[in-house]
Structures are given as C-alpha cells and as structure tokens.
Backbone as a printed PyTorch tensor [residue, N CA C, xyz], in Angstrom:
tensor([[[-32.6980,  16.4430,  -8.0060],
         [-32.3940,  16.7640,  -6.5800],
         [-31.1730,  16.7870,  -6.5720]],

        [[-30.4720,  18.1460,  -5.6260],
         [-29.2320,  18.4270,  -5.6530],
         [-29.0890,  17.7210,  -4.0680]],

        [[-28.0740,  16.9700,  -3.6880],
         [-27.0720,  16.5200,  -2.4830],
         [-27.0190,  17.2610,  -1.8090]],

        [[-27.3030,  17.5110,  -0.3250],
         [-26.5810,  18.3230,   0.2090],
         [-25.0720,  18.4930,   0.8240]],

        [[-24.8630,  19.9250,   0.9850],
         [-23.4280,  19.7490,   1.4380],
         [-22.7680,  18.7310,   2.4340]],

        [[-21.4350,  18.0870,   1.9710],
         [-21.3200,  17.0370,   2.8530],
         [-21.8810,  16.2820,   3.0920]],

        [[-22.5650,  15.6550,   2.4010],
         [-23.6010,  14.4390,   2.0100],
         [-23.1920,  13.8030,   0.6160]],

        [[-22.4500,  14.0690,   0.0720],
         [-22.4110,  13.4210,  -1.2040],
         [-21.1090,  12.5510,  -1.0190]],

        [[-21.2040,  11.4550,  -2.1360],
         [-19.8360,  10.3430,  -1.7870],
         [-18.8900,  11.1750,  -1.7050]],

        [[-18.5670,  11.8660,  -2.6510],
         [-17.3060,  12.3520,  -2.9500],
         [-16.4550,  13.2030,  -1.4770]],

        [[-17.8260,  13.7410,  -0.8630],
         [-17.4650,  14.2910,   0.4420],
         [-16.3790,  13.1000,   1.6860]],

        [[-17.0250,  12.0140,   1.6170],
         [-16.5160,  11.1150,   2.0410],
         [-15.0260,  10.9190,   1.7670]],

        [[-14.7130,  10.6950,   0.6480],
         [-13.4610,  10.6250,  -0.1690],
         [-12.3060,  11.7840,   0.1000]],

        [[-13.1680,  12.9890,   0.1880],
         [-12.1310,  14.1580,   0.2440],
         [-11.8150,  13.9000,   1.8150]],

        [[-12.5880,  13.5870,   2.8190],
         [-12.7260,  13.8610,   4.1980],
         [-11.5510,  12.6980,   4.4710]],

        [[-11.3250,  11.2980,   3.8490],
         [-10.6140,  10.8120,   3.7400],
         [ -9.1430,  10.8430,   3.5970]],

        [[ -9.1460,  11.8520,   2.3040],
         [ -8.0240,  12.5440,   2.0210],
         [ -7.2870,  13.5950,   3.0100]],

        [[ -8.3460,  13.8590,   3.5350],
         [ -7.6180,  15.0480,   4.9840],
         [ -7.0360,  14.1500,   5.9540]],

        [[ -7.9000,  13.2710,   6.3360],
         [ -7.4130,  12.1000,   7.4560],
         [ -6.0780,  11.7830,   7.1390]],

        [[ -6.3490,  10.9390,   5.8600],
         [ -4.8230,  10.2550,   5.6850],
         [ -3.6300,  11.2880,   5.4630]],

        [[ -3.7540,  12.6860,   5.4380],
         [ -3.1570,  13.6280,   4.7880],
         [ -2.0840,  13.6230,   6.4750]],

        [[ -3.1300,  13.8010,   7.0180],
         [ -2.7910,  13.5410,   8.6860],
         [ -1.5120,  13.0670,   8.9640]],

        [[ -1.8300,  11.7170,   8.5190],
         [ -1.0880,  10.3500,   9.3070],
         [  0.4570,  10.5700,   8.5050]],

        [[  0.7070,  11.2410,   7.5120],
         [  1.9420,  11.5550,   6.6930],
         [  2.7090,  12.5930,   7.4540]],

        [[  2.0710,  13.4950,   8.6590],
         [  2.7120,  13.9690,   9.6610],
         [  3.2290,  13.3220,  10.8030]],

        [[  2.4530,  12.1430,  10.8680],
         [  3.3200,  11.6610,  12.3790],
         [  4.5020,  10.5660,  11.5580]],

        [[  5.2520,  10.2990,  12.7090],
         [  6.2950,   9.5850,  12.4870],
         [  6.0360,   8.1670,  12.1200]],

        [[  6.3690,   7.5150,  11.1790],
         [  6.1560,   6.2690,  10.4190],
         [  7.0830,   5.9180,   9.9680]],

        [[  6.5710,   5.2560,   8.6270],
         [  7.4600,   4.6260,   7.7340],
         [  7.8380,   6.0070,   6.3290]],

        [[  8.9470,   6.0120,   6.1160],
         [  9.1810,   6.7450,   5.0610],
         [  8.1000,   6.9820,   3.7620]],

        [[  8.5300,   7.8760,   3.0730],
         [  7.2120,   8.0460,   2.0620],
         [  7.7230,   7.1910,   0.7830]],

        [[  6.7100,   7.0390,   0.0360],
         [  6.9130,   6.1790,  -1.0810],
         [  6.7960,   7.0470,  -2.6210]],

        [[  7.6090,   6.9870,  -3.7630],
         [  7.2880,   7.8110,  -4.6870],
         [  5.8850,   6.5850,  -5.4890]],

        [[  5.3860,   7.5460,  -6.7090],
         [  4.1810,   6.8340,  -7.5380],
         [  4.4270,   5.4660,  -7.6800]],

        [[  5.6530,   5.0850,  -8.1910],
         [  5.9040,   3.8590,  -8.8900],
         [  5.7460,   3.0030,  -7.4440]],

        [[  6.3450,   3.3470,  -6.5480],
         [  6.1940,   2.2890,  -5.2550],
         [  5.0840,   2.1410,  -4.5310]],

        [[  4.0560,   3.0680,  -4.8450],
         [  3.0070,   3.0660,  -4.0860],
         [  2.0970,   2.2910,  -4.9780]],

        [[  2.4860,   1.7740,  -6.3950],
         [  1.4860,   0.8150,  -7.0040],
         [  2.3990,  -0.3530,  -6.8860]],

        [[  3.6910,  -0.5930,  -6.2910],
         [  4.1040,  -1.9850,  -6.4420],
         [  3.5180,  -2.2230,  -4.9360]],

        [[  3.6550,  -1.2640,  -3.9860],
         [  2.8750,  -1.6590,  -2.6030],
         [  1.6750,  -2.0900,  -2.8290]],

        [[  0.8680,  -1.7840,  -3.5480],
         [ -0.4420,  -2.1180,  -3.7810],
         [ -0.7280,  -3.4160,  -4.2280]],

        [[  0.1000,  -3.6510,  -5.2790],
         [  0.3380,  -4.9830,  -5.9750],
         [  0.4720,  -6.1600,  -4.9220]],

        [[  1.5240,  -5.6000,  -4.5190],
         [  1.9710,  -6.5670,  -3.0380],
         [  0.9990,  -7.0320,  -1.9450]],

        [[  0.2330,  -5.8910,  -1.5570],
         [ -0.9590,  -5.7310,  -0.5690],
         [ -1.9710,  -6.9270,  -1.1700]],

        [[ -2.1300,  -6.3550,  -2.4320],
         [ -3.4810,  -7.1750,  -2.9330],
         [ -3.2860,  -8.8300,  -2.9760]],

        [[ -2.4410,  -9.0690,  -3.3930],
         [ -1.5070, -10.4400,  -3.1520],
         [ -1.4520, -11.1710,  -1.9830]],

        [[ -0.9850, -10.0520,  -1.0350],
         [ -0.9270, -10.7400,   0.5950],
         [ -2.6280, -10.8010,   0.9620]],

        [[ -3.1850, -10.0280,   0.7710],
         [ -4.9420, -10.1970,   1.1540],
         [ -5.4150, -11.2290,   0.5200]],

        [[ -4.8430, -11.7140,  -0.8320],
         [ -5.5860, -13.1410,  -1.4120],
         [ -4.7510, -14.3790,  -1.0610]],

        [[ -3.9080, -13.9110,   0.0080],
         [ -3.1060, -15.0990,   0.3850],
         [ -2.0670, -15.8980,  -1.0090]],

        [[ -1.9750, -14.8150,  -1.6640],
         [ -0.9850, -15.5550,  -2.9330],
         [  0.7700, -15.7390,  -2.6120]],

        [[  1.1310, -16.4950,  -3.0150],
         [  2.7940, -16.1390,  -2.8350],
         [  3.3190, -15.4320,  -4.1590]],

        [[  3.9650, -14.4860,  -3.8380],
         [  4.4630, -13.5270,  -4.6200],
         [  6.0790, -13.5950,  -4.5310]],

        [[  6.3120, -14.0730,  -5.8180],
         [  7.9510, -13.7350,  -5.7270],
         [  8.5900, -12.8540,  -6.4920]],

        [[  9.8660, -12.3470,  -6.3280],
         [ 10.4340, -11.0930,  -7.2710],
         [ 10.4070, -11.5300,  -8.3440]],

        [[ 10.4160, -12.7140,  -8.8400],
         [ 10.4350, -13.1250, -10.3740],
         [  8.7220, -12.9480, -10.7500]],

        [[  7.8280, -13.4190,  -9.9490],
         [  6.6920, -12.9230, -10.3980],
         [  6.2890, -11.5660, -10.3590]],

        [[  6.9380, -10.9950,  -9.7890],
         [  6.8050,  -9.2900, -10.1070],
         [  7.4060,  -9.0080, -11.4590]],

        [[  8.5020,  -9.2380, -11.7120],
         [  9.1580,  -9.0060, -13.0770],
         [  8.2850,  -9.3190, -14.3100]],

        [[  7.4170, -10.1840, -13.7870],
         [  6.6260, -10.6240, -14.8710],
         [  5.3390,  -9.3570, -15.6040]],

        [[  5.3160,  -8.8120, -14.4550],
         [  4.4090,  -7.7200, -14.4860],
         [  4.7790,  -6.5970, -15.1610]],

        [[  4.7460,  -6.2940, -16.5780],
         [  5.4540,  -4.9720, -17.1780],
         [  4.7380,  -3.6130, -17.0260]],

        [[  3.6360,  -3.9550, -16.1260],
         [  3.2360,  -2.3390, -16.0470],
         [  3.8040,  -1.7170, -14.2480]],

        [[  4.9780,  -2.9600, -13.7930],
         [  5.6080,  -2.3060, -12.8530],
         [  6.8650,  -1.8840, -13.2160]],

        [[  7.6570,  -1.8930, -14.6440],
         [  8.5590,  -1.3860, -15.0240],
         [  9.5060,  -2.4550, -15.3720]],

        [[ 10.6640,  -1.9140, -15.8240],
         [ 11.9090,  -2.9400, -15.9640],
         [ 12.0390,  -3.7560, -14.8870]],

        [[ 12.4750,  -5.1190, -15.2290],
         [ 13.2940,  -5.6990, -14.2710],
         [ 14.5290,  -5.1040, -13.3290]],

        [[ 15.2790,  -4.1620, -13.8620],
         [ 16.3640,  -3.3780, -13.2040],
         [ 15.2020,  -2.2080, -12.1380]],

        [[ 14.5080,  -1.3500, -12.9060],
         [ 14.0140,  -0.5440, -12.0960],
         [ 13.4350,  -1.0900, -10.9470]],

        [[ 12.7110,  -2.6250, -11.3370],
         [ 11.7590,  -2.7870, -10.2050],
         [ 12.7660,  -3.6240,  -8.7990]],

        [[ 13.9740,  -3.9400,  -9.5550],
         [ 14.7500,  -4.1910,  -8.3710],
         [ 15.3120,  -3.1200,  -7.4250]],

        [[ 15.5550,  -1.7630,  -8.1610],
         [ 16.1860,  -0.8990,  -7.5430],
         [ 14.7950,  -0.4450,  -6.2790]],

        [[ 13.6930,  -0.1830,  -6.7110],
         [ 12.4440,   0.0270,  -6.0120],
         [ 12.1060,  -1.0210,  -4.6800]],

        [[ 12.2460,  -2.3650,  -5.1540],
         [ 11.8510,  -3.3750,  -4.0660],
         [ 13.2140,  -3.0010,  -3.0420]],

        [[ 14.5190,  -2.5930,  -3.4490],
         [ 15.2010,  -2.6660,  -2.4630],
         [ 15.1910,  -1.2420,  -1.6260]],

        [[ 14.7610,  -0.3940,  -2.2040],
         [ 14.6960,   1.0990,  -1.5420],
         [ 12.9200,   0.8510,  -0.7510]],

        [[ 12.1060,  -0.1100,  -0.9910],
         [ 10.8840,  -0.2800,   0.0410],
         [ 11.6080,  -1.0750,   0.9060]],

        [[ 12.4360,  -1.9370,   0.8130],
         [ 12.5480,  -2.9120,   1.9240],
         [ 13.4720,  -1.9250,   3.1390]],

        [[ 14.7330,  -1.2570,   2.5540],
         [ 15.4490,  -0.2410,   3.2170],
         [ 14.1290,   0.7650,   4.1430]],

        [[ 13.4160,   1.0140,   3.2110],
         [ 12.2100,   2.0270,   4.0300],
         [ 11.6880,   1.3580,   4.7200]],

        [[ 11.4730,   0.0200,   5.1980],
         [ 10.7400,  -0.5700,   6.1620],
         [  9.0690,  -1.1530,   5.3400]],

        [[  8.6260,  -1.1270,   3.8700],
         [  7.5310,  -1.2090,   3.7510],
         [  7.3420,  -2.6490,   3.4780]],

        [[  8.6980,  -3.3430,   3.0020],
         [  8.3250,  -4.8520,   2.3940],
         [  9.3610,  -5.4740,   2.9170]],

        [[  9.4740,  -6.8510,   3.2830],
         [ 10.4430,  -8.0890,   3.3460],
         [ 10.0710,  -9.0120,   2.3880]],

        [[ 11.1140,  -9.2490,   2.2990],
         [ 12.0290, -10.4210,   1.4200],
         [ 12.1700, -11.6530,   1.9510]],

        [[ 11.3020, -12.7010,   1.5630],
         [ 11.6050, -13.8750,   2.7210],
         [ 11.8590, -15.1210,   1.7460]],

        [[ 13.0090, -16.0150,   2.5870],
         [ 13.4500, -17.1780,   1.7450],
         [ 12.3140, -18.2610,   1.8040]],

        [[ 12.3090, -18.8430,   0.2320],
         [ 11.3670, -19.7610,  -0.1620],
         [ 12.4530, -21.1650,  -0.0810]],

        [[ 11.6850, -21.8730,  -0.4140],
         [ 12.4400, -23.6060,  -0.8890],
         [ 13.3230, -23.6200,  -1.7270]],

        [[ 13.0800, -22.2620,  -2.5790],
         [ 14.4140, -22.5270,  -3.6740],
         [ 15.0410, -21.0740,  -3.4850]],

        [[ 16.2280, -21.4660,  -2.8480],
         [ 17.2930, -20.3390,  -2.5090],
         [ 17.3780, -19.1730,  -3.1920]],

        [[ 17.0020, -19.4080,  -4.8220],
         [ 17.3730, -18.2570,  -5.7460],
         [ 15.7920, -17.2980,  -5.8480]],

        [[ 14.8010, -17.8640,  -5.2000],
         [ 13.6310, -17.2470,  -5.1850],
         [ 13.2910, -16.8860,  -3.9280]],

        [[ 13.2240, -15.2010,  -3.5750],
         [ 12.3630, -14.9860,  -2.7850],
         [ 11.3080, -14.3660,  -2.9850]],

        [[ 10.3290, -14.1640,  -1.8380],
         [  8.6150, -14.1620,  -1.3770],
         [  8.8560, -12.4260,  -0.7710]],

        [[  7.9020, -11.9100,  -1.8970],
         [  7.5590, -10.0870,  -1.4950],
         [  6.5720, -10.4840,  -0.5710]],

        [[  6.5380,  -9.6020,   0.5170],
         [  5.4650,  -9.5980,   1.4640],
         [  5.6500,  -8.4440,   2.1590]],

        [[  4.3310,  -7.8370,   2.5690],
         [  4.2950,  -6.4700,   3.2470],
         [  5.0860,  -6.3920,   4.7820]],

        [[  5.6640,  -5.4030,   5.1060],
         [  6.2260,  -5.6250,   6.4120],
         [  5.1440,  -5.5910,   7.3620]],

        [[  5.2250,  -6.0230,   8.6670],
         [  4.2960,  -5.5130,   9.7890],
         [  4.1510,  -4.1540,   9.8920]],

        [[  5.0860,  -3.2960,   9.7550],
         [  4.9010,  -1.9610,   9.5850],
         [  3.9740,  -1.4780,   8.6070]],

        [[  4.2390,  -1.9880,   7.6550],
         [  2.9940,  -1.6040,   6.5190],
         [  1.5890,  -1.9760,   6.7770]],

        [[  1.4520,  -3.1930,   7.3180],
         [  0.1290,  -3.5920,   7.0910],
         [ -0.3930,  -2.6140,   8.7530]],

        [[  0.5500,  -2.4300,   9.7870],
         [ -0.3400,  -1.6290,  10.8370],
         [ -0.3590,  -0.0240,   9.9500]],

        [[  0.0020,   0.4880,   8.5950],
         [ -0.1130,   1.7330,   8.1500],
         [ -1.4120,   1.4610,   7.4960]],

        [[ -1.5970,   0.1600,   6.8800],
         [ -2.7440,   0.2470,   6.2000],
         [ -4.1220,   0.3030,   7.1530]],

        [[ -4.0220,  -0.3500,   8.5860],
         [ -4.9590,  -0.3750,   9.3210],
         [ -5.0630,   1.2120,  10.0200]],

        [[ -4.0800,   1.9900,   9.7460],
         [ -4.2610,   3.3360,  10.1160],
         [ -5.1820,   4.0690,   9.0180]],

        [[ -5.0800,   3.6350,   7.9800],
         [ -5.3630,   4.0850,   6.4690],
         [ -7.2380,   3.5690,   6.7650]],

        [[ -7.1560,   2.8280,   6.7940],
         [ -8.5060,   2.1170,   7.1860],
         [ -9.4300,   2.4560,   8.5460]],

        [[ -8.7700,   3.1660,   9.3270],
         [ -9.7380,   3.7920,  10.4320],
         [-10.1500,   5.1840,  10.1490]],

        [[ -9.1020,   5.7340,   9.1240],
         [ -9.2440,   7.3150,   8.5340],
         [-10.6660,   7.4330,   7.6710]],

        [[-10.3870,   5.6240,   7.0820],
         [-12.0060,   5.9590,   6.1160],
         [-13.1440,   5.8170,   6.7760]],

        [[-13.0980,   4.8060,   7.8610],
         [-14.2210,   4.6130,   8.4980],
         [-14.8400,   5.9780,   9.4900]],

        [[-13.4590,   6.6010,   9.9310],
         [-14.1920,   8.1810,  10.3650],
         [-14.5070,   9.1020,   9.7340]],

        [[-14.1740,   9.2140,   7.9690],
         [-14.5710,   9.9470,   7.2210],
         [-15.9890,   9.5460,   7.2550]],

        [[-16.3900,   8.1410,   7.1180],
         [-17.9550,   7.6630,   6.8090],
         [-18.6190,   8.2980,   8.1890]],

        [[-18.1680,   8.4430,   9.0640],
         [-19.0910,   8.7930,  10.1690],
         [-18.8230,  10.1530,  10.3720]],

        [[-18.0370,  10.8470,  10.1630],
         [-17.7790,  12.5830,  10.0610],
         [-18.9350,  13.2430,   9.0320]],

        [[-19.1480,  12.4820,   7.9590],
         [-19.8270,  12.9260,   7.0630],
         [-21.1870,  13.0850,   7.5120]],

        [[-22.2040,  14.1690,   7.2130],
         [-23.6540,  14.2680,   7.8720],
         [-23.7280,  14.7380,   9.3350]],

        [[-22.3610,  15.1230,   9.8180],
         [-22.6130,  15.4730,  11.0980],
         [-22.5720,  17.0680,  11.1310]]])
C-alpha cells in the first residue's frame, strides 16, 4: 500500500529541513563548518547527559580530528558564541559547555521539528 503524499516519515524530515533552513536567515549565531557541527553535537550530548567534558576529554576522541585542529575549532566556536570554556578545580583543565545562545538555537530547532510534525497531513 503506497503512502499518501505528505504523509510519509520522510516528508516530516524534509519539512523540518525547510523550517530549520529558514532559521539560518534570522540573525543569530554565526554558522559552523561540518567539523564544528560534529563537535557541537558531541558537546550537546555530553551536556544533555550531564557529563563533565574537558578539552582533554575531547582530544581523546580521535573522530574529532587532531589536537591542533580541535583547539582551532574550539577557539573558533567560542569566538562565534556557540561554546564556553569554564574553569575547573584544576586550573590547567577547562570544561567545554554549550553557550546559552547555543541552547536557545537548539530550542528553536526543536520547535521546527514539532512544527514539521504538525504540518504533515494538513
């Protein structure tokens, strides 16, 4: 049995992409490159799980690139306003966290996803 147009799960995802793309046109945080997007997702997952994540912890993740590349991307992401580096008990270690602006961006994306699910089937 064929699914009706605009009633497939893929249609929800495509609608979400359209709505999320519209967010990019609004004034907010500067865009990220693909590696920075992966780093952002990694930091977000750690934050959601309430795990402490240090720069050193991130360097242990080889899929995020070399230590020099990771440092450069973290610096870029901090300058763009996506992440903050907080002090820890050990002054040599910095904790990596999403900025308040990044959490607000995720809130907006979440609203796009909810809107996409409501739009399909109308």
